Amino acid sequence: MASSSSFPAPRSRSKKPLGKMADWFRQALSKPRKLPDSAEGTSRDISQPSSRDDPPPLGLSSALSRTPPPTHDVGASSSSGRWSKDYDVCVCHSEEDLVAAQELVSYLEGSTASLRCFLQLRDATPGGAIVSELCQALSSSHCRVLLITPGFLQDPWCKYQMLQALSEAPGAEGRTIPLMSGLTRAAYPAELRFMYFVDGRGPDGGFRQVKEAVMRYLQTIS
């Protein structure tokens, strides 16, 4: 029986030294991973906060919610003064004096002041009640021009407007402006004896004095 020493011993497999293998794993783990450009930029933004002096970047939401430029507040400027009422002048006249009233309105509206005038047959609401329209016209106007003529004295609606104007502002100097035409001083209405009137016998029919009276009153409320 042959002894066991007669068989050749098996060859041992070549093994990698443990030291070299540990170095290889260490290098693999310590090698930095290359990130995509977007991820790298994001990590750079997070890791490096912007300076206080730098404005924050504008996103879509901030651009859409940008505060609009300030606009002129029409409501605030129109709450007082001349623009607190719809008209500067209400011309009270009889039906037979319509032509003279239209000439006066054309003169006032065509002046440099561009006065806003109420003319009954032109500006009254169609279908509106006469009483309510006349009262609304007076309350919506700063000044009232009474075109006092023989026709005015005979018209009950003209007398109603005259009394209504006096009752609304009895002590407001300059708001009620009598323009007398075709009458003598003796025919001047007794209700108006406490105030001066504009004489319509002049070359311009007293229109210039009426305009100046309206402008003086508007200056007191501006």
Short mmCIF file of N, CA, C and O in Angstrom, two decimals, residues 89-218:
data_model
loop_
_atom_site.label_atom_id
_atom_site.label_comp_id
_atom_site.label_asym_id
_atom_site.label_seq_id
_atom_site.Cartn_x
_atom_site.Cartn_y
_atom_site.Cartn_z
N VAL A 89 -73.66 124.76 -14.46
CA VAL A 89 -74.74 125.74 -14.61
C VAL A 89 -76.02 125.03 -15.05
O VAL A 89 -75.99 124.16 -15.93
N CYS A 90 -77.12 125.43 -14.42
CA CYS A 90 -78.45 125.03 -14.88
C CYS A 90 -79.15 126.29 -15.38
O CYS A 90 -79.33 127.25 -14.61
N VAL A 91 -79.52 126.31 -16.64
CA VAL A 91 -80.17 127.48 -17.24
C VAL A 91 -81.68 127.30 -17.15
O VAL A 91 -82.24 126.37 -17.77
N CYS A 92 -82.32 128.16 -16.39
CA CYS A 92 -83.78 128.11 -16.22
C CYS A 92 -84.41 129.14 -17.15
O CYS A 92 -84.10 130.33 -17.07
N HIS A 93 -85.31 128.70 -18.00
CA HIS A 93 -85.89 129.59 -19.01
C HIS A 93 -87.29 129.12 -19.35
O HIS A 93 -87.69 127.98 -19.07
N SER A 94 -88.02 130.00 -19.99
CA SER A 94 -89.35 129.64 -20.47
C SER A 94 -89.24 128.99 -21.84
O SER A 94 -88.19 129.07 -22.50
N GLU A 95 -90.30 128.38 -22.27
CA GLU A 95 -90.28 127.70 -23.56
C GLU A 95 -90.10 128.68 -24.71
O GLU A 95 -89.42 128.37 -25.70
N GLU A 96 -90.66 129.86 -24.60
CA GLU A 96 -90.53 130.83 -25.69
C GLU A 96 -89.14 131.47 -25.74
O GLU A 96 -88.81 132.13 -26.73
N ASP A 97 -88.34 131.27 -24.71
CA ASP A 97 -86.97 131.81 -24.68
C ASP A 97 -85.93 130.74 -24.96
O ASP A 97 -84.77 130.88 -24.60
N LEU A 98 -86.35 129.67 -25.62
CA LEU A 98 -85.44 128.56 -25.88
C LEU A 98 -84.25 128.99 -26.73
O LEU A 98 -83.12 128.59 -26.47
N VAL A 99 -84.47 129.81 -27.74
CA VAL A 99 -83.37 130.23 -28.62
C VAL A 99 -82.34 131.03 -27.83
O VAL A 99 -81.12 130.81 -27.96
N ALA A 100 -82.80 131.97 -26.99
CA ALA A 100 -81.87 132.76 -26.18
C ALA A 100 -81.11 131.86 -25.19
O ALA A 100 -79.90 132.05 -24.96
N ALA A 101 -81.80 130.85 -24.63
CA ALA A 101 -81.14 129.93 -23.71
C ALA A 101 -80.08 129.10 -24.43
O ALA A 101 -79.00 128.85 -23.89
N GLN A 102 -80.37 128.68 -25.65
CA GLN A 102 -79.39 127.91 -26.42
C GLN A 102 -78.16 128.76 -26.75
O GLN A 102 -77.03 128.25 -26.72
N GLU A 103 -78.36 130.02 -27.05
CA GLU A 103 -77.22 130.89 -27.33
C GLU A 103 -76.36 131.08 -26.08
O GLU A 103 -75.12 131.08 -26.17
N LEU A 104 -76.99 131.21 -24.93
CA LEU A 104 -76.23 131.35 -23.68
C LEU A 104 -75.44 130.07 -23.39
O LEU A 104 -74.25 130.14 -23.03
N VAL A 105 -76.07 128.93 -23.56
CA VAL A 105 -75.39 127.65 -23.31
C VAL A 105 -74.22 127.46 -24.26
O VAL A 105 -73.13 127.01 -23.87
N SER A 106 -74.41 127.81 -25.52
CA SER A 106 -73.32 127.68 -26.50
C SER A 106 -72.14 128.57 -26.12
O SER A 106 -70.97 128.18 -26.27
N TYR A 107 -72.44 129.76 -25.62
CA TYR A 107 -71.38 130.68 -25.21
C TYR A 107 -70.61 130.12 -24.00
O TYR A 107 -69.37 130.15 -23.98
N LEU A 108 -71.32 129.61 -23.02
CA LEU A 108 -70.66 129.11 -21.81
C LEU A 108 -69.88 127.83 -22.08
O LEU A 108 -68.75 127.66 -21.60
N GLU A 109 -70.45 126.94 -22.84
CA GLU A 109 -69.77 125.67 -23.13
C GLU A 109 -68.60 125.86 -24.09
O GLU A 109 -67.63 125.09 -24.06
N GLY A 110 -68.67 126.88 -24.93
CA GLY A 110 -67.60 127.12 -25.89
C GLY A 110 -66.47 127.98 -25.36
O GLY A 110 -65.48 128.20 -26.05
N SER A 111 -66.60 128.47 -24.14
CA SER A 111 -65.55 129.29 -23.55
C SER A 111 -64.35 128.43 -23.17
O SER A 111 -64.41 127.19 -23.19
N THR A 112 -63.26 129.10 -22.81
CA THR A 112 -62.06 128.36 -22.42
C THR A 112 -62.28 127.53 -21.16
O THR A 112 -61.60 126.52 -20.95
N ALA A 113 -63.24 127.94 -20.34
CA ALA A 113 -63.52 127.18 -19.11
C ALA A 113 -64.30 125.91 -19.39
O ALA A 113 -64.35 125.02 -18.54
N SER A 114 -64.91 125.80 -20.59
CA SER A 114 -65.71 124.62 -20.96
C SER A 114 -66.72 124.28 -19.87
O SER A 114 -66.74 123.16 -19.33
N LEU A 115 -67.56 125.23 -19.53
CA LEU A 115 -68.54 125.03 -18.48
C LEU A 115 -69.56 123.98 -18.90
O LEU A 115 -69.98 123.91 -20.06
N ARG A 116 -69.95 123.16 -17.94
CA ARG A 116 -70.94 122.10 -18.18
C ARG A 116 -72.33 122.67 -17.87
O ARG A 116 -72.61 123.00 -16.73
N CYS A 117 -73.17 122.71 -18.87
CA CYS A 117 -74.48 123.34 -18.72
C CYS A 117 -75.61 122.32 -18.83
O CYS A 117 -75.51 121.35 -19.60
N PHE A 118 -76.66 122.57 -18.07
CA PHE A 118 -77.88 121.76 -18.18
C PHE A 118 -78.92 122.59 -18.91
O PHE A 118 -79.30 123.68 -18.47
N LEU A 119 -79.39 122.07 -20.02
CA LEU A 119 -80.46 122.69 -20.80
C LEU A 119 -81.63 121.72 -20.81
O LEU A 119 -81.50 120.59 -21.25
N GLN A 120 -82.76 122.18 -20.33
CA GLN A 120 -83.87 121.28 -20.03
C GLN A 120 -84.28 120.41 -21.21
O GLN A 120 -84.33 119.18 -21.10
N LEU A 121 -84.59 121.03 -22.35
CA LEU A 121 -85.07 120.25 -23.49
C LEU A 121 -83.99 119.35 -24.08
O LEU A 121 -84.30 118.40 -24.81
N ARG A 122 -82.74 119.63 -23.79
CA ARG A 122 -81.64 118.82 -24.32
C ARG A 122 -81.21 117.72 -23.36
O ARG A 122 -80.88 116.60 -23.79
N ASP A 123 -81.18 118.03 -22.06
CA ASP A 123 -80.55 117.13 -21.09
C ASP A 123 -81.54 116.42 -20.16
O ASP A 123 -81.11 115.53 -19.41
N ALA A 124 -82.80 116.79 -20.17
CA ALA A 124 -83.77 116.10 -19.31
C ALA A 124 -83.99 114.68 -19.80
O ALA A 124 -83.88 114.38 -21.00
N THR A 125 -84.28 113.78 -18.86
CA THR A 125 -84.50 112.38 -19.20
C THR A 125 -85.85 112.21 -19.89
O THR A 125 -86.88 112.60 -19.33
N PRO A 126 -85.89 111.65 -21.09
CA PRO A 126 -87.17 111.44 -21.76
C PRO A 126 -88.09 110.55 -20.92
O PRO A 126 -87.68 109.49 -20.44
N GLY A 127 -89.31 110.97 -20.75
CA GLY A 127 -90.27 110.21 -19.96
C GLY A 127 -90.24 110.51 -18.48
O GLY A 127 -91.07 110.00 -17.72
N GLY A 128 -89.26 111.31 -18.04
CA GLY A 128 -89.17 111.65 -16.62
C GLY A 128 -90.24 112.67 -16.23
O GLY A 128 -90.70 113.47 -17.04
N ALA A 129 -90.62 112.64 -14.96
CA ALA A 129 -91.60 113.60 -14.46
C ALA A 129 -90.99 114.99 -14.44
O ALA A 129 -89.82 115.16 -14.08
N ILE A 130 -91.77 115.99 -14.82
CA ILE A 130 -91.24 117.35 -14.93
C ILE A 130 -90.72 117.85 -13.59
O ILE A 130 -89.62 118.42 -13.50
N VAL A 131 -91.50 117.64 -12.53
CA VAL A 131 -91.09 118.14 -11.21
C VAL A 131 -89.78 117.51 -10.78
O VAL A 131 -88.84 118.21 -10.35
N SER A 132 -89.68 116.20 -10.89
CA SER A 132 -88.45 115.52 -10.45
C SER A 132 -87.27 115.90 -11.32
O SER A 132 -86.14 116.04 -10.83
N GLU A 133 -87.50 116.09 -12.63
CA GLU A 133 -86.40 116.47 -13.52
C GLU A 133 -85.90 117.87 -13.20
O GLU A 133 -84.69 118.12 -13.19
N LEU A 134 -86.81 118.80 -12.92
CA LEU A 134 -86.40 120.16 -12.60
C LEU A 134 -85.63 120.20 -11.27
O LEU A 134 -84.61 120.89 -11.16
N CYS A 135 -86.13 119.47 -10.29
CA CYS A 135 -85.43 119.44 -8.99
C CYS A 135 -84.08 118.78 -9.10
O CYS A 135 -83.09 119.24 -8.50
N GLN A 136 -83.99 117.70 -9.90
CA GLN A 136 -82.72 117.01 -10.09
C GLN A 136 -81.72 117.91 -10.80
O GLN A 136 -80.52 117.92 -10.48
N ALA A 137 -82.19 118.68 -11.77
CA ALA A 137 -81.30 119.59 -12.50
C ALA A 137 -80.73 120.64 -11.57
O ALA A 137 -79.54 120.98 -11.65
N LEU A 138 -81.55 121.18 -10.68
CA LEU A 138 -81.07 122.20 -9.75
C LEU A 138 -80.07 121.63 -8.75
O LEU A 138 -79.03 122.23 -8.48
N SER A 139 -80.37 120.46 -8.21
CA SER A 139 -79.49 119.87 -7.19
C SER A 139 -78.19 119.34 -7.79
O SER A 139 -77.19 119.20 -7.08
N SER A 140 -78.18 119.08 -9.10
CA SER A 140 -76.98 118.55 -9.75
C SER A 140 -76.11 119.63 -10.35
O SER A 140 -75.12 119.32 -11.02
N SER A 141 -76.46 120.91 -10.12
CA SER A 141 -75.71 122.03 -10.70
C SER A 141 -75.20 122.95 -9.60
O SER A 141 -75.87 123.15 -8.59
N HIS A 142 -74.01 123.48 -9.82
CA HIS A 142 -73.44 124.43 -8.86
C HIS A 142 -74.17 125.76 -8.90
O HIS A 142 -74.52 126.32 -7.86
N CYS A 143 -74.38 126.29 -10.10
CA CYS A 143 -75.01 127.61 -10.27
C CYS A 143 -76.31 127.47 -11.07
O CYS A 143 -76.48 126.53 -11.84
N ARG A 144 -77.19 128.45 -10.86
CA ARG A 144 -78.46 128.48 -11.58
C ARG A 144 -78.61 129.85 -12.23
O ARG A 144 -78.61 130.87 -11.54
N VAL A 145 -78.73 129.87 -13.53
CA VAL A 145 -78.95 131.12 -14.25
C VAL A 145 -80.44 131.22 -14.56
O VAL A 145 -81.00 130.35 -15.24
N LEU A 146 -81.07 132.28 -14.06
CA LEU A 146 -82.48 132.52 -14.31
C LEU A 146 -82.61 133.51 -15.44
O LEU A 146 -82.29 134.70 -15.29
N LEU A 147 -83.07 133.06 -16.60
CA LEU A 147 -83.25 133.92 -17.75
C LEU A 147 -84.61 134.61 -17.62
O LEU A 147 -85.63 134.11 -18.11
N ILE A 148 -84.61 135.76 -16.96
CA ILE A 148 -85.86 136.43 -16.60
C ILE A 148 -86.30 137.31 -17.76
O ILE A 148 -85.66 138.30 -18.10
N THR A 149 -87.41 136.95 -18.35
CA THR A 149 -88.01 137.65 -19.47
C THR A 149 -89.52 137.73 -19.21
O THR A 149 -90.02 137.15 -18.23
N PRO A 150 -90.26 138.45 -20.04
CA PRO A 150 -91.72 138.42 -19.88
C PRO A 150 -92.28 137.00 -19.91
O PRO A 150 -93.22 136.68 -19.17
N GLY A 151 -91.71 136.14 -20.74
CA GLY A 151 -92.17 134.76 -20.78
C GLY A 151 -91.85 134.01 -19.48
O GLY A 151 -92.60 133.14 -19.06
N PHE A 152 -90.70 134.31 -18.88
CA PHE A 152 -90.32 133.68 -17.62
C PHE A 152 -91.35 134.00 -16.53
O PHE A 152 -91.74 133.11 -15.75
N LEU A 153 -91.77 135.27 -16.46
CA LEU A 153 -92.70 135.67 -15.41
C LEU A 153 -94.08 135.04 -15.59
O LEU A 153 -94.82 134.89 -14.61
N GLN A 154 -94.42 134.65 -16.81
CA GLN A 154 -95.72 134.06 -17.09
C GLN A 154 -95.72 132.53 -17.02
O GLN A 154 -96.79 131.93 -17.05
N ASP A 155 -94.56 131.95 -16.90
CA ASP A 155 -94.45 130.48 -16.91
C ASP A 155 -94.44 129.95 -15.48
O ASP A 155 -93.53 130.27 -14.69
N PRO A 156 -95.43 129.15 -15.09
CA PRO A 156 -95.46 128.64 -13.71
C PRO A 156 -94.28 127.73 -13.37
O PRO A 156 -93.82 127.70 -12.23
N TRP A 157 -93.78 127.00 -14.36
CA TRP A 157 -92.63 126.13 -14.09
C TRP A 157 -91.37 126.94 -13.85
O TRP A 157 -90.52 126.54 -13.05
N CYS A 158 -91.23 128.07 -14.51
CA CYS A 158 -90.07 128.94 -14.27
C CYS A 158 -90.12 129.50 -12.85
O CYS A 158 -89.09 129.56 -12.16
N LYS A 159 -91.29 129.91 -12.43
CA LYS A 159 -91.42 130.43 -11.06
C LYS A 159 -91.14 129.33 -10.04
O LYS A 159 -90.52 129.57 -9.00
N TYR A 160 -91.56 128.11 -10.37
CA TYR A 160 -91.28 126.97 -9.47
C TYR A 160 -89.77 126.75 -9.35
O TYR A 160 -89.25 126.55 -8.24
N GLN A 161 -89.07 126.79 -10.47
CA GLN A 161 -87.62 126.62 -10.42
C GLN A 161 -86.95 127.75 -9.65
O GLN A 161 -86.00 127.51 -8.89
N MET A 162 -87.42 128.96 -9.82
CA MET A 162 -86.84 130.09 -9.11
C MET A 162 -86.99 129.92 -7.60
O MET A 162 -86.02 130.09 -6.84
N LEU A 163 -88.20 129.56 -7.16
CA LEU A 163 -88.43 129.38 -5.73
C LEU A 163 -87.67 128.18 -5.19
O LEU A 163 -87.18 128.20 -4.06
N GLN A 164 -87.58 127.14 -5.99
CA GLN A 164 -86.83 125.95 -5.58
C GLN A 164 -85.35 126.26 -5.43
O GLN A 164 -84.70 125.81 -4.48
N ALA A 165 -84.80 127.04 -6.35
CA ALA A 165 -83.39 127.43 -6.27
C ALA A 165 -83.13 128.27 -5.03
O ALA A 165 -82.11 128.09 -4.35
N LEU A 166 -84.03 129.18 -4.72
CA LEU A 166 -83.85 130.03 -3.54
C LEU A 166 -84.00 129.23 -2.26
O LEU A 166 -83.32 129.51 -1.26
N SER A 167 -84.87 128.24 -2.24
CA SER A 167 -85.07 127.44 -1.03
C SER A 167 -83.90 126.49 -0.77
O SER A 167 -83.58 126.19 0.38
N GLU A 168 -83.25 126.01 -1.82
CA GLU A 168 -82.14 125.09 -1.64
C GLU A 168 -80.89 125.81 -1.15
O GLU A 168 -80.13 125.24 -0.36
N ALA A 169 -80.64 127.00 -1.62
CA ALA A 169 -79.42 127.72 -1.22
C ALA A 169 -79.74 129.19 -1.02
O ALA A 169 -79.33 130.04 -1.81
N PRO A 170 -80.49 129.51 0.04
CA PRO A 170 -80.88 130.91 0.23
C PRO A 170 -79.71 131.82 0.56
O PRO A 170 -79.73 133.01 0.24
N GLY A 171 -78.68 131.28 1.22
CA GLY A 171 -77.57 132.13 1.63
C GLY A 171 -76.30 131.92 0.83
O GLY A 171 -75.26 132.47 1.19
N ALA A 172 -76.37 131.13 -0.23
CA ALA A 172 -75.17 130.85 -1.04
C ALA A 172 -75.00 131.96 -2.07
O ALA A 172 -75.69 131.97 -3.10
N GLU A 173 -74.13 132.88 -1.80
CA GLU A 173 -73.92 134.00 -2.72
C GLU A 173 -73.24 133.53 -4.00
O GLU A 173 -72.25 132.81 -3.96
N GLY A 174 -73.78 133.95 -5.12
CA GLY A 174 -73.19 133.62 -6.41
C GLY A 174 -73.74 132.38 -7.06
O GLY A 174 -73.47 132.16 -8.25
N ARG A 175 -74.53 131.59 -6.36
CA ARG A 175 -75.07 130.37 -6.98
C ARG A 175 -76.25 130.68 -7.89
O ARG A 175 -76.37 130.08 -8.97
N THR A 176 -77.11 131.59 -7.51
CA THR A 176 -78.26 131.97 -8.32
C THR A 176 -77.94 133.29 -9.01
O THR A 176 -77.68 134.30 -8.35
N ILE A 177 -77.97 133.27 -10.35
CA ILE A 177 -77.56 134.43 -11.15
C ILE A 177 -78.74 134.86 -12.03
O ILE A 177 -79.04 134.19 -13.03
N PRO A 178 -79.43 135.94 -11.69
CA PRO A 178 -80.54 136.42 -12.54
C PRO A 178 -79.99 137.17 -13.75
O PRO A 178 -79.13 138.05 -13.63
N LEU A 179 -80.49 136.81 -14.92
CA LEU A 179 -80.16 137.50 -16.17
C LEU A 179 -81.46 138.07 -16.72
O LEU A 179 -82.31 137.33 -17.23
N MET A 180 -81.64 139.37 -16.59
CA MET A 180 -82.90 139.99 -16.96
C MET A 180 -82.80 140.58 -18.37
O MET A 180 -81.84 141.29 -18.69
N SER A 181 -83.79 140.28 -19.17
CA SER A 181 -83.79 140.74 -20.56
C SER A 181 -85.23 141.07 -20.97
O SER A 181 -86.16 140.28 -20.73
N GLY A 182 -85.38 142.25 -21.58
CA GLY A 182 -86.70 142.66 -22.09
C GLY A 182 -87.65 143.14 -21.02
O GLY A 182 -88.86 143.21 -21.26
N LEU A 183 -87.13 143.47 -19.86
CA LEU A 183 -87.96 143.94 -18.74
C LEU A 183 -87.37 145.21 -18.15
O LEU A 183 -86.15 145.44 -18.23
N THR A 184 -88.21 146.00 -17.54
CA THR A 184 -87.73 147.16 -16.80
C THR A 184 -87.37 146.73 -15.39
O THR A 184 -87.72 145.64 -14.93
N ARG A 185 -86.68 147.61 -14.71
CA ARG A 185 -86.28 147.30 -13.33
C ARG A 185 -87.51 147.09 -12.43
O ARG A 185 -87.46 146.29 -11.50
N ALA A 186 -88.56 147.79 -12.70
CA ALA A 186 -89.77 147.66 -11.89
C ALA A 186 -90.38 146.27 -11.99
O ALA A 186 -91.09 145.82 -11.08
N ALA A 187 -90.13 145.58 -13.11
CA ALA A 187 -90.70 144.24 -13.30
C ALA A 187 -89.84 143.14 -12.69
O ALA A 187 -90.21 141.95 -12.78
N TYR A 188 -88.75 143.52 -12.08
CA TYR A 188 -87.85 142.52 -11.48
C TYR A 188 -88.58 141.81 -10.35
O TYR A 188 -89.21 142.45 -9.49
N PRO A 189 -88.57 140.46 -10.31
CA PRO A 189 -89.35 139.72 -9.31
C PRO A 189 -89.00 140.12 -7.88
O PRO A 189 -87.82 140.30 -7.54
N ALA A 190 -90.01 140.26 -7.05
CA ALA A 190 -89.81 140.68 -5.66
C ALA A 190 -88.99 139.64 -4.89
O ALA A 190 -88.28 140.00 -3.94
N GLU A 191 -89.11 138.37 -5.27
CA GLU A 191 -88.37 137.32 -4.57
C GLU A 191 -86.85 137.47 -4.74
O GLU A 191 -86.08 136.88 -3.97
N LEU A 192 -86.44 138.22 -5.76
CA LEU A 192 -85.01 138.36 -6.05
C LEU A 192 -84.47 139.74 -5.72
O LEU A 192 -83.33 140.05 -6.09
N ARG A 193 -85.23 140.55 -5.05
CA ARG A 193 -84.81 141.92 -4.81
C ARG A 193 -83.56 142.02 -3.94
O ARG A 193 -82.90 143.06 -3.93
N PHE A 194 -83.23 140.97 -3.22
CA PHE A 194 -82.07 141.03 -2.33
C PHE A 194 -80.77 140.69 -3.05
O PHE A 194 -79.69 140.67 -2.43
N MET A 195 -80.81 140.41 -4.35
CA MET A 195 -79.59 140.09 -5.09
C MET A 195 -79.55 140.88 -6.40
O MET A 195 -80.59 141.21 -6.98
N TYR A 196 -78.31 141.18 -6.83
CA TYR A 196 -78.12 141.92 -8.07
C TYR A 196 -78.41 141.02 -9.27
O TYR A 196 -78.26 139.79 -9.20
N PHE A 197 -78.80 141.63 -10.36
CA PHE A 197 -79.05 140.88 -11.59
C PHE A 197 -78.09 141.35 -12.68
O PHE A 197 -77.49 142.44 -12.60
N VAL A 198 -77.94 140.55 -13.71
CA VAL A 198 -77.14 140.90 -14.89
C VAL A 198 -78.08 141.51 -15.92
O VAL A 198 -79.13 140.93 -16.25
N ASP A 199 -77.70 142.68 -16.40
CA ASP A 199 -78.51 143.38 -17.39
C ASP A 199 -78.23 142.81 -18.78
O ASP A 199 -77.09 142.82 -19.26
N GLY A 200 -79.26 142.28 -19.40
CA GLY A 200 -79.10 141.65 -20.71
C GLY A 200 -79.19 142.58 -21.88
O GLY A 200 -79.24 142.11 -23.03
N ARG A 201 -79.21 143.88 -21.62
CA ARG A 201 -79.32 144.84 -22.72
C ARG A 201 -77.96 145.20 -23.31
O ARG A 201 -77.87 146.02 -24.23
N GLY A 202 -76.89 144.65 -22.81
CA GLY A 202 -75.56 144.94 -23.33
C GLY A 202 -75.33 144.32 -24.70
O GLY A 202 -76.15 143.56 -25.22
N PRO A 203 -74.15 144.61 -25.29
CA PRO A 203 -73.85 144.10 -26.65
C PRO A 203 -73.77 142.58 -26.70
O PRO A 203 -74.08 141.98 -27.73
N ASP A 204 -73.34 141.94 -25.62
CA ASP A 204 -73.22 140.48 -25.61
C ASP A 204 -74.38 139.82 -24.87
O ASP A 204 -74.33 138.63 -24.59
N GLY A 205 -75.41 140.60 -24.56
CA GLY A 205 -76.56 140.04 -23.87
C GLY A 205 -76.30 139.68 -22.42
O GLY A 205 -77.09 138.95 -21.81
N GLY A 206 -75.20 140.18 -21.86
CA GLY A 206 -74.86 139.87 -20.48
C GLY A 206 -74.19 138.51 -20.29
O GLY A 206 -73.96 138.08 -19.16
N PHE A 207 -73.86 137.84 -21.41
CA PHE A 207 -73.29 136.49 -21.32
C PHE A 207 -71.94 136.50 -20.61
O PHE A 207 -71.63 135.59 -19.83
N ARG A 208 -71.11 137.50 -20.91
CA ARG A 208 -69.77 137.55 -20.30
C ARG A 208 -69.87 137.69 -18.79
O ARG A 208 -69.13 137.02 -18.05
N GLN A 209 -70.78 138.54 -18.31
CA GLN A 209 -70.94 138.70 -16.86
C GLN A 209 -71.44 137.41 -16.21
O GLN A 209 -71.04 137.08 -15.08
N VAL A 210 -72.31 136.71 -16.88
CA VAL A 210 -72.80 135.43 -16.36
C VAL A 210 -71.64 134.44 -16.22
O VAL A 210 -71.48 133.76 -15.20
N LYS A 211 -70.82 134.36 -17.26
CA LYS A 211 -69.68 133.44 -17.22
C LYS A 211 -68.73 133.81 -16.09
O LYS A 211 -68.26 132.92 -15.34
N GLU A 212 -68.43 135.09 -15.92
CA GLU A 212 -67.53 135.52 -14.85
C GLU A 212 -68.12 135.23 -13.47
O GLU A 212 -67.38 134.84 -12.55
N ALA A 213 -69.43 135.38 -13.33
CA ALA A 213 -70.07 135.08 -12.05
C ALA A 213 -69.97 133.58 -11.73
O ALA A 213 -69.71 133.19 -10.58
N VAL A 214 -70.17 132.75 -12.73
CA VAL A 214 -70.06 131.30 -12.53
C VAL A 214 -68.62 130.93 -12.16
O VAL A 214 -68.39 130.13 -11.24
N MET A 215 -67.65 131.49 -12.85
CA MET A 215 -66.26 131.18 -12.58
C MET A 215 -65.85 131.62 -11.18
O MET A 215 -65.08 130.92 -10.50
N ARG A 216 -66.35 132.76 -10.74
CA ARG A 216 -66.02 133.22 -9.38
C ARG A 216 -66.54 132.24 -8.34
O ARG A 216 -65.85 131.93 -7.36
N TYR A 217 -67.74 131.75 -8.56
CA TYR A 217 -68.28 130.79 -7.58
C TYR A 217 -67.50 129.48 -7.61
O TYR A 217 -67.20 128.90 -6.55
N LEU A 218 -67.16 129.00 -8.79
CA LEU A 218 -66.41 127.75 -8.87
C LEU A 218 -65.04 127.86 -8.19
O LEU A 218 -64.54 126.88 -7.63
#
